[in-house]
Amino acid sequence: MALSFILRGEDQETPMIAPDSNYPSPTVMSLAGSPNIQGNNPSIEGKTFSSLDRDQHGRGGEPDPEKIDHALKKEKFNEEHPLYHDLAPEDSYKNGIYWADLPRSERRAWVNAQQNHETMREVKHVWQMFKADPLSPLSSYTKQYVMGGFGLFTEGYALFSIGNLSALYRAVWPACWSTHQVCDSNWIAAVDYLQIIGIILGQILVGIEGDWIGRRFGLVQDALIMTVGLVMLTASWGTTLQGWVICYGFSQFFYGIGVGGEYPMTSTTAMESKQVAGAQKDDKLHRGRNVVLAFLMQGWGQLFNQGLLIVLLLIFHHSANPPYSEVSAQWTFRVSFAIMAAMTLWLAYFRFYKKKYPSAALKRSKKNLKVNQSGYDLHSLKLVGTHFTGRLVGTTMGWLFNDFLFYGNKLFASTFINIISPSSKGNVVTTWNWNLVNIGVSLVGYYLAALLIDHKFYGRKRMQIIGFLGDGVLFLIAAIWYKELSTPQHIRGFQTIYYLSSFFQQFGPNCTTFLLAAEVFPVSVRATAHGLSAASGKIGALLPAVIYNYVDTHTRFWIVWPFGIAGVFVTWLFIPDTTGLDLREQDRYWAFVREGRAEEYHGIAVHPRHLSLWEKWVLKRHLQYDAEKDRHQRVKELKMIFQEKKKAIIDEKHQNNHGEDEEEGEGELSHRAFHHFNTIEEKRPSPSASTIVEE
């Protein structure tokens, strides 16, 4: 949406779409160029503007422009207004009133009706697909979500493989990985540290690259780095065990850079790929689901890795029972990395040659904010640190607390496995089998999160709070009754807490932090903000990796549970609820902020429903919200978009530049609105091109 010039328009209460001798503004024309309009009916898609579809009631002609400003008032605004469906789309408004402004009972009824209607529509659509081709629903799911999140599949596979393989290394090379007789304990610990440091570096650097150079560059680069890193892990070697550990650790560091970049790149592309035409219904109703279904490929990667490791060890060791030979261990870990290296290389090919990228949103933002297309929007990044300080605190600290809790979940496994299966001590396959069950529970949490994350009465913020609270309480219970729960009589209760904590991790902060870190920030620096938040999360993972080396298991539970409660308060105070909010409306607000005119924005992005408590209680931004003033502003903006679009169509007709960028015509202006403005323009004397340029 062309916003930078829109915001320079006048903001007084005058007839918003009436002909104006001072219109368009010089700024508009500097972007639009000097049109050479010939005739009054240029065509679009084979139609003339004057013959575009009439409204749904069959009315022809247009109301008196001088009366339209009056018709925008709250008590007058209804379906009779020619721009009604542009200003109040039915997916977010009822009778011209934004859904969050409806009375409580009416709002509840409207939200439930919308949810039920959309669910039935999707069920019917899937059923029709199934009847036409039973495999088409699976094919569609694979194309949209599996391929969109395949980078996180490879990340989940290899990243969590490190922890899985550590159990095998300790069993095969105890003098190195357990007693540290032949390997320095610091180098063993450094394997985890180097991996996390590499991920942090990748999250920040690739996040910046994604906003600077583009999403495509970041995604292709990630796949290539991960491919090389997996080759390094497959071929890692040393003349001594410690030499191999050092080589292995630095291979983890290099691979981690690519893993880190997957976070901001996957999130932003999954989110922006659904910015569709018109009212962006899919974006508002299913944006969270689209992102979470791509993100949960991480869980499938863990499951695939764990299952494959079990199969490989059985193949090369010919048994599940220890002791395991060095040869079988070598073949198991090297083949597991080699398989994923081949898959990741294919991913690089797919991303470079086959994948379509949603670049229009980022390009349009840079164009409208006057940022060079190959440049970085440093000004917006600085403003994020000042205008959205609270949001940045919420996303960074929320992710940090989440990752600290994630490591807390790992505390349970060794305790209950040793009690449930005391005879299997040292049996790596037994540990892996229990881990498979835990991953399965996690996947249930992932999918339930995708199901409810877009529901307006549950949504991201509430899901994150409940997830943090659930984990915090569960870890506190384990801390208080650790001695009792770790006895054979009560070990099943301990095991239940373990699985429930995994469930609430996924049906809570692990999914929501990934979504919110991109969703609450403007498009031009979205990947950077996400990368910074994700990097903070990995610091949260690094802390327990260090701290837990110096305390026993019981003490670890006392350390970890407060992070769940802290996550509740940070989310409650600093995270806004953006469920159902159009992403382009947030970018519209950001254009005002970037121009230094944030107080002049009155739209739904500052509605109390979509602001954090910090933004309401301390910054008082909700006081700017005024639906009527916003309608006036949006009519002016629509008219300016109309003029730019009309000029672009005429230029395209003259230059024969058809289909140059299919994403640029993202439907910012409906045919009805175009017809409305064009009719008004036809009613006034047609100025010469030189007059337009002069104005």
XYZ file of C-alpha atoms in Angstrom, residues 239-675:
437
model
C 43.960 -38.299 15.508
C 42.750 -38.498 19.127
C 39.322 -38.565 20.720
C 39.764 -35.015 21.963
C 40.836 -33.920 18.487
C 37.616 -35.404 17.108
C 35.553 -33.645 19.802
C 37.144 -30.298 18.863
C 36.462 -30.881 15.164
C 32.938 -31.999 16.007
C 32.321 -28.883 18.120
C 33.424 -26.423 15.439
C 31.343 -28.295 12.871
C 28.395 -27.755 15.199
C 29.209 -24.042 15.328
C 29.223 -23.701 11.547
C 26.056 -25.741 11.160
C 24.419 -23.657 13.891
C 24.773 -20.485 11.816
C 22.489 -21.966 9.166
C 20.107 -23.316 11.807
C 19.825 -19.881 13.402
C 18.952 -18.231 10.118
C 16.019 -20.596 9.628
C 14.113 -19.001 12.488
C 13.581 -15.457 11.116
C 13.427 -16.603 7.491
C 10.827 -19.342 7.955
C 8.649 -17.188 10.184
C 8.582 -14.157 7.894
C 8.036 -16.088 4.660
C 5.267 -18.242 6.173
C 3.571 -15.099 7.450
C 3.953 -12.915 4.375
C 3.068 -15.570 1.819
C -0.588 -15.263 2.781
C -0.921 -11.530 2.211
C -3.604 -11.897 -0.391
C -5.887 -9.565 -2.266
C -8.630 -7.345 -0.919
C -9.588 -7.786 2.721
C -6.862 -10.376 3.295
C -9.310 -12.752 4.900
C -6.882 -15.662 5.098
C -4.234 -13.442 6.673
C -6.553 -12.314 9.425
C -8.271 -15.627 10.099
C -5.417 -18.116 9.588
C -2.082 -16.289 9.814
C -1.107 -17.917 13.110
C -2.020 -21.369 11.868
C -0.009 -20.881 8.676
C 3.092 -20.006 10.680
C 2.665 -22.701 13.360
C 2.056 -25.484 10.816
C 5.349 -24.535 9.168
C 7.098 -24.272 12.539
C 5.903 -27.660 13.792
C 7.953 -29.322 11.067
C 10.663 -28.975 13.708
C 8.803 -31.594 15.739
C 8.531 -33.941 12.758
C 12.278 -33.496 12.228
C 12.919 -34.603 15.824
C 10.645 -37.602 15.394
C 12.282 -38.633 12.125
C 15.766 -38.278 13.588
C 14.971 -40.287 16.696
C 13.307 -43.071 14.721
C 16.127 -43.193 12.175
C 18.824 -43.351 14.869
C 17.091 -46.347 16.436
C 16.884 -48.111 13.066
C 20.516 -47.308 12.162
C 21.847 -48.548 15.495
C 19.852 -51.761 15.141
C 21.238 -52.215 11.622
C 24.889 -51.575 12.457
C 24.921 -53.080 15.962
C 22.519 -55.948 15.174
C 20.940 -55.501 18.618
C 19.466 -52.894 20.971
C 21.507 -54.056 23.948
C 24.873 -52.705 25.094
C 27.804 -52.766 24.893
C 27.934 -50.871 21.607
C 31.008 -51.055 19.390
C 32.890 -48.023 18.172
C 32.307 -49.119 14.585
C 28.525 -49.279 14.992
C 28.513 -45.894 16.715
C 30.612 -44.350 13.954
C 28.335 -45.674 11.204
C 25.195 -44.626 13.092
C 26.044 -40.971 13.612
C 27.809 -40.454 10.279
C 25.062 -41.999 8.162
C 22.394 -40.037 10.066
C 24.151 -36.750 9.245
C 24.865 -37.803 5.636
C 21.185 -38.560 4.970
C 20.153 -35.112 6.146
C 23.010 -33.473 4.193
C 21.525 -34.867 0.981
C 18.038 -33.673 1.944
C 19.319 -30.205 2.822
C 21.184 -29.915 -0.470
C 17.920 -30.691 -2.236
C 16.273 -27.972 -0.117
C 18.838 -25.446 -1.383
C 18.009 -26.454 -4.952
C 14.269 -26.127 -4.305
C 14.611 -22.711 -2.707
C 16.809 -21.367 -5.493
C 14.975 -22.720 -8.523
C 11.427 -23.668 -7.516
C 10.172 -21.708 -4.529
C 8.065 -18.589 -5.067
C 8.831 -15.774 -2.662
C 6.403 -13.194 -1.257
C 8.694 -10.254 -1.958
C 6.013 -7.669 -2.755
C 5.311 -6.732 0.880
C 8.979 -5.973 1.646
C 9.533 -4.186 -1.681
C 6.426 -2.084 -1.233
C 7.421 -1.137 2.307
C 10.880 -0.004 1.183
C 9.409 1.918 -1.738
C 6.767 3.687 0.345
C 9.204 4.515 3.144
C 11.774 5.727 0.597
C 14.354 3.063 1.402
C 16.591 1.904 -1.423
C 15.446 -1.536 -2.594
C 18.946 -2.908 -1.974
C 19.311 -0.959 1.279
C 18.514 -1.617 4.911
C 15.825 0.326 6.763
C 18.038 1.378 9.646
C 15.669 4.186 10.619
C 12.842 1.712 11.244
C 15.135 -0.502 13.317
C 16.017 2.465 15.540
C 12.338 3.319 15.905
C 11.506 -0.261 16.885
C 13.926 0.145 19.780
C 12.135 3.311 20.930
C 8.500 3.164 19.816
C 8.107 -0.593 20.339
C 10.484 -0.991 23.283
C 7.865 -2.836 25.303
C 7.158 -5.298 22.499
C 10.871 -5.961 22.046
C 11.201 -6.650 25.773
C 8.212 -8.990 25.586
C 9.437 -11.027 22.620
C 13.084 -11.264 23.708
C 12.474 -12.055 27.372
C 9.529 -14.333 26.590
C 11.710 -16.412 24.277
C 14.547 -16.464 26.833
C 12.219 -17.805 29.547
C 10.762 -20.351 27.117
C 14.134 -21.830 26.192
C 15.185 -22.003 29.835
C 12.021 -24.014 30.501
C 12.738 -26.237 27.519
C 15.946 -27.392 29.152
C 14.010 -27.905 32.387
C 11.857 -30.453 30.602
C 14.931 -32.582 29.912
C 15.522 -33.020 33.650
C 12.796 -35.628 33.988
C 13.843 -38.265 31.498
C 16.902 -39.828 33.103
C 15.216 -39.883 36.530
C 12.073 -41.805 35.623
C 13.738 -44.082 33.033
C 16.221 -45.385 35.619
C 13.347 -46.166 38.005
C 10.905 -47.628 35.461
C 13.603 -49.694 33.706
C 16.485 -50.173 36.193
C 17.795 -53.145 34.215
C 18.173 -50.997 31.099
C 20.789 -48.685 32.572
C 23.183 -47.783 29.796
C 20.729 -48.980 27.135
C 20.650 -46.127 24.632
C 17.737 -47.551 22.654
C 15.512 -47.595 25.746
C 16.217 -43.896 26.313
C 15.499 -43.173 22.667
C 12.210 -45.094 22.782
C 10.974 -43.009 25.723
C 12.085 -39.904 23.857
C 9.932 -40.963 20.903
C 6.875 -40.965 23.173
C 7.725 -37.483 24.434
C 8.072 -36.156 20.874
C 4.678 -37.641 20.035
C 3.126 -35.767 22.982
C 4.861 -32.589 21.802
C 3.368 -32.974 18.322
C -0.116 -33.121 19.865
C 0.672 -29.788 21.514
C 1.937 -28.326 18.225
C -1.226 -29.265 16.320
C -3.577 -28.102 19.069
C -1.729 -24.780 19.073
C -2.290 -24.475 15.316
C -5.988 -25.205 15.857
C -6.619 -22.513 18.486
C -3.999 -19.848 17.871
C -6.275 -17.802 15.585
C -9.391 -18.039 17.735
C -10.176 -14.500 18.869
C -11.146 -15.636 22.383
C -7.970 -17.666 22.864
C -5.282 -16.528 20.465
C -1.548 -16.049 20.847
C -1.299 -14.046 24.046
C -3.611 -16.205 26.165
C -2.033 -19.374 24.782
C 1.431 -18.144 25.771
C 0.301 -17.166 29.280
C -1.421 -20.523 29.898
C 1.588 -22.424 28.521
C 4.029 -20.563 30.759
C 1.749 -20.984 33.772
C 1.275 -24.701 33.112
C 5.017 -25.360 32.903
C 5.803 -23.175 35.908
C 3.265 -24.956 38.117
C 4.333 -28.419 36.928
C 8.006 -27.721 37.637
C 7.093 -26.299 41.059
C 5.190 -29.494 41.917
C 8.232 -31.529 40.861
C 10.495 -29.338 43.013
C 8.313 -29.569 46.144
C 7.659 -33.317 45.995
C 10.770 -34.420 44.126
C 11.818 -37.088 46.666
C 8.335 -38.595 46.827
C 7.719 -38.449 43.067
C 11.074 -40.056 42.259
C 10.264 -43.205 44.227
C 9.016 -46.344 42.417
C 5.525 -45.968 43.965
C 4.953 -42.476 42.540
C 7.150 -42.500 39.460
C 4.118 -42.610 37.141
C 3.026 -39.256 38.509
C 6.513 -37.915 37.868
C 6.323 -39.263 34.328
C 2.896 -37.635 33.806
C 4.301 -34.264 34.849
C 7.095 -34.791 32.321
C 4.718 -35.356 29.431
C 2.366 -32.553 30.471
C 5.264 -30.100 30.597
C 6.200 -31.130 27.038
C 2.591 -30.612 25.948
C 2.291 -27.124 27.466
C 5.682 -26.190 26.028
C 4.350 -26.663 22.497
C 0.744 -25.704 23.222
C 2.142 -22.459 24.514
C 5.356 -20.441 24.399
C 7.406 -22.561 21.989
C 4.902 -21.910 19.169
C 3.725 -18.444 20.180
C 7.168 -16.897 20.688
C 8.094 -17.983 17.155
C 4.979 -16.304 15.747
C 4.837 -13.150 17.853
C 8.487 -12.220 17.358
C 7.670 -11.549 13.694
C 4.010 -10.598 13.864
C 4.172 -7.586 16.188
C 6.865 -5.736 14.193
C 6.789 -3.897 10.828
C 7.646 -5.737 7.629
C 10.825 -3.781 6.796
C 12.621 -4.982 9.962
C 10.505 -8.032 10.777
C 13.232 -10.613 10.177
C 15.744 -8.588 12.203
C 13.399 -8.251 15.183
C 12.603 -11.950 15.007
C 16.300 -12.820 14.841
C 17.082 -10.688 17.896
C 14.231 -12.291 19.854
C 15.292 -15.795 18.829
C 18.906 -15.019 19.776
C 17.708 -13.987 23.226
C 15.993 -17.354 23.425
C 19.245 -19.171 22.762
C 20.857 -17.221 25.565
C 18.073 -18.733 27.665
C 19.194 -22.146 26.428
C 22.832 -21.380 27.164
C 22.192 -20.414 30.792
C 20.934 -23.803 32.023
C 23.581 -25.566 29.933
C 26.094 -23.806 32.184
C 24.208 -23.647 35.503
C 23.078 -27.274 35.546
C 26.688 -28.456 35.574
C 27.038 -27.204 39.155
C 23.792 -28.298 40.873
C 21.931 -31.569 41.406
C 18.640 -32.506 39.726
C 16.416 -31.491 42.654
C 17.983 -28.041 42.815
C 17.511 -27.622 39.070
C 13.750 -27.890 39.504
C 13.845 -25.124 42.106
C 15.825 -22.990 39.652
C 13.655 -23.545 36.590
C 10.051 -23.093 37.778
C 10.230 -19.304 38.412
C 11.005 -18.813 34.719
C 7.504 -20.043 33.888
C 5.919 -17.502 36.235
C 8.217 -14.753 34.913
C 7.061 -15.644 31.390
C 3.441 -15.145 32.479
C 4.106 -11.616 33.743
C 6.254 -10.546 30.779
C 3.605 -11.764 28.336
C 0.742 -10.211 30.298
C 2.464 -6.818 30.479
C 4.372 -6.389 27.210
C 2.831 -8.620 24.514
C -0.084 -7.251 22.429
C -2.859 -9.530 21.202
C -2.644 -9.277 17.413
C -5.071 -12.136 16.768
C -7.233 -11.178 13.785
C -5.392 -7.925 13.037
C -4.483 -7.307 9.389
C -0.698 -7.178 8.952
C -1.025 -4.356 6.428
C -2.896 -2.312 9.004
C 0.120 -2.609 11.270
C 2.365 -1.454 8.438
C -0.020 1.448 7.793
C 0.395 2.482 11.432
C 4.149 2.081 11.119
C 4.235 4.535 8.213
C 2.736 7.188 10.526
C 5.293 6.297 13.210
C 8.171 6.514 10.777
C 6.992 9.955 9.620
C 6.954 11.153 13.238
C 3.160 11.434 13.177
C 2.126 8.427 15.241
C -0.434 10.478 17.162
C -2.309 11.199 13.905
C -3.066 7.523 13.310
C -6.532 6.480 14.530
C -6.953 2.951 13.133
C -7.431 -0.489 14.627
C -3.702 -1.101 15.155
C -4.079 1.120 18.265
C -7.386 -0.424 19.290
C -7.197 -1.404 22.988
C -7.745 -5.028 21.937
C -4.489 -5.046 19.963
C -2.204 -3.226 22.395
C -0.224 -4.547 25.342
C -1.006 -3.435 28.873
C 2.206 -1.408 28.815
C 1.058 0.434 25.682
C -2.335 1.129 27.257
C -1.502 1.863 30.883
C 1.808 3.678 30.463
C 1.894 4.988 26.881
C -1.879 5.585 26.539
C -1.821 4.744 22.834
C -5.369 3.413 22.880
C -6.622 6.997 23.289
C -5.711 7.645 19.634
C -8.252 5.113 18.374
C -11.188 6.771 16.603
C -13.101 4.725 14.039
C -14.727 7.735 12.396
C -11.493 9.701 11.943
C -9.857 6.562 10.627
C -12.543 6.173 7.956
C -11.815 9.718 6.770
C -8.093 8.949 6.546
C -8.632 5.663 4.735
C -10.873 7.258 2.084
C -8.126 9.738 1.294
C -5.613 6.895 1.127
C -7.841 4.841 -1.160
C -8.191 7.780 -3.515
C -4.437 8.231 -3.685
C -3.978 4.519 -4.349
C -6.566 4.827 -7.109
C -4.611 7.600 -8.815
C -1.337 5.683 -8.623
C -2.990 2.475 -9.839
C -4.685 4.244 -12.741
C -1.442 5.843 -13.788
C 0.370 2.479 -13.534
C -2.254 0.798 -15.734
C -1.922 3.501 -18.374
C 1.877 3.248 -18.292
C 1.660 -0.517 -18.594
C -0.696 -0.195 -21.545
C 1.681 2.166 -23.321
C 4.846 0.229 -22.483
C 3.372 -3.281 -22.777
C 4.865 -4.310 -19.419
C 2.320 -7.030 -18.698
C 2.994 -9.392 -15.791
C 6.293 -7.813 -14.858
C 5.680 -8.453 -11.186
C 2.549 -10.375 -10.466
C 2.846 -9.743 -6.748
C 2.768 -5.981 -7.009
C -0.916 -5.954 -7.856
C -1.940 -7.377 -4.523
C -5.445 -5.997 -4.638
C -5.081 -2.926 -2.436
C -8.102 -1.382 -4.182
C -11.285 -3.280 -5.020
C -13.001 -2.942 -8.391
C -15.934 -1.254 -6.690
C -13.695 1.385 -5.110
C -11.840 1.867 -8.382
C -15.117 2.350 -10.236
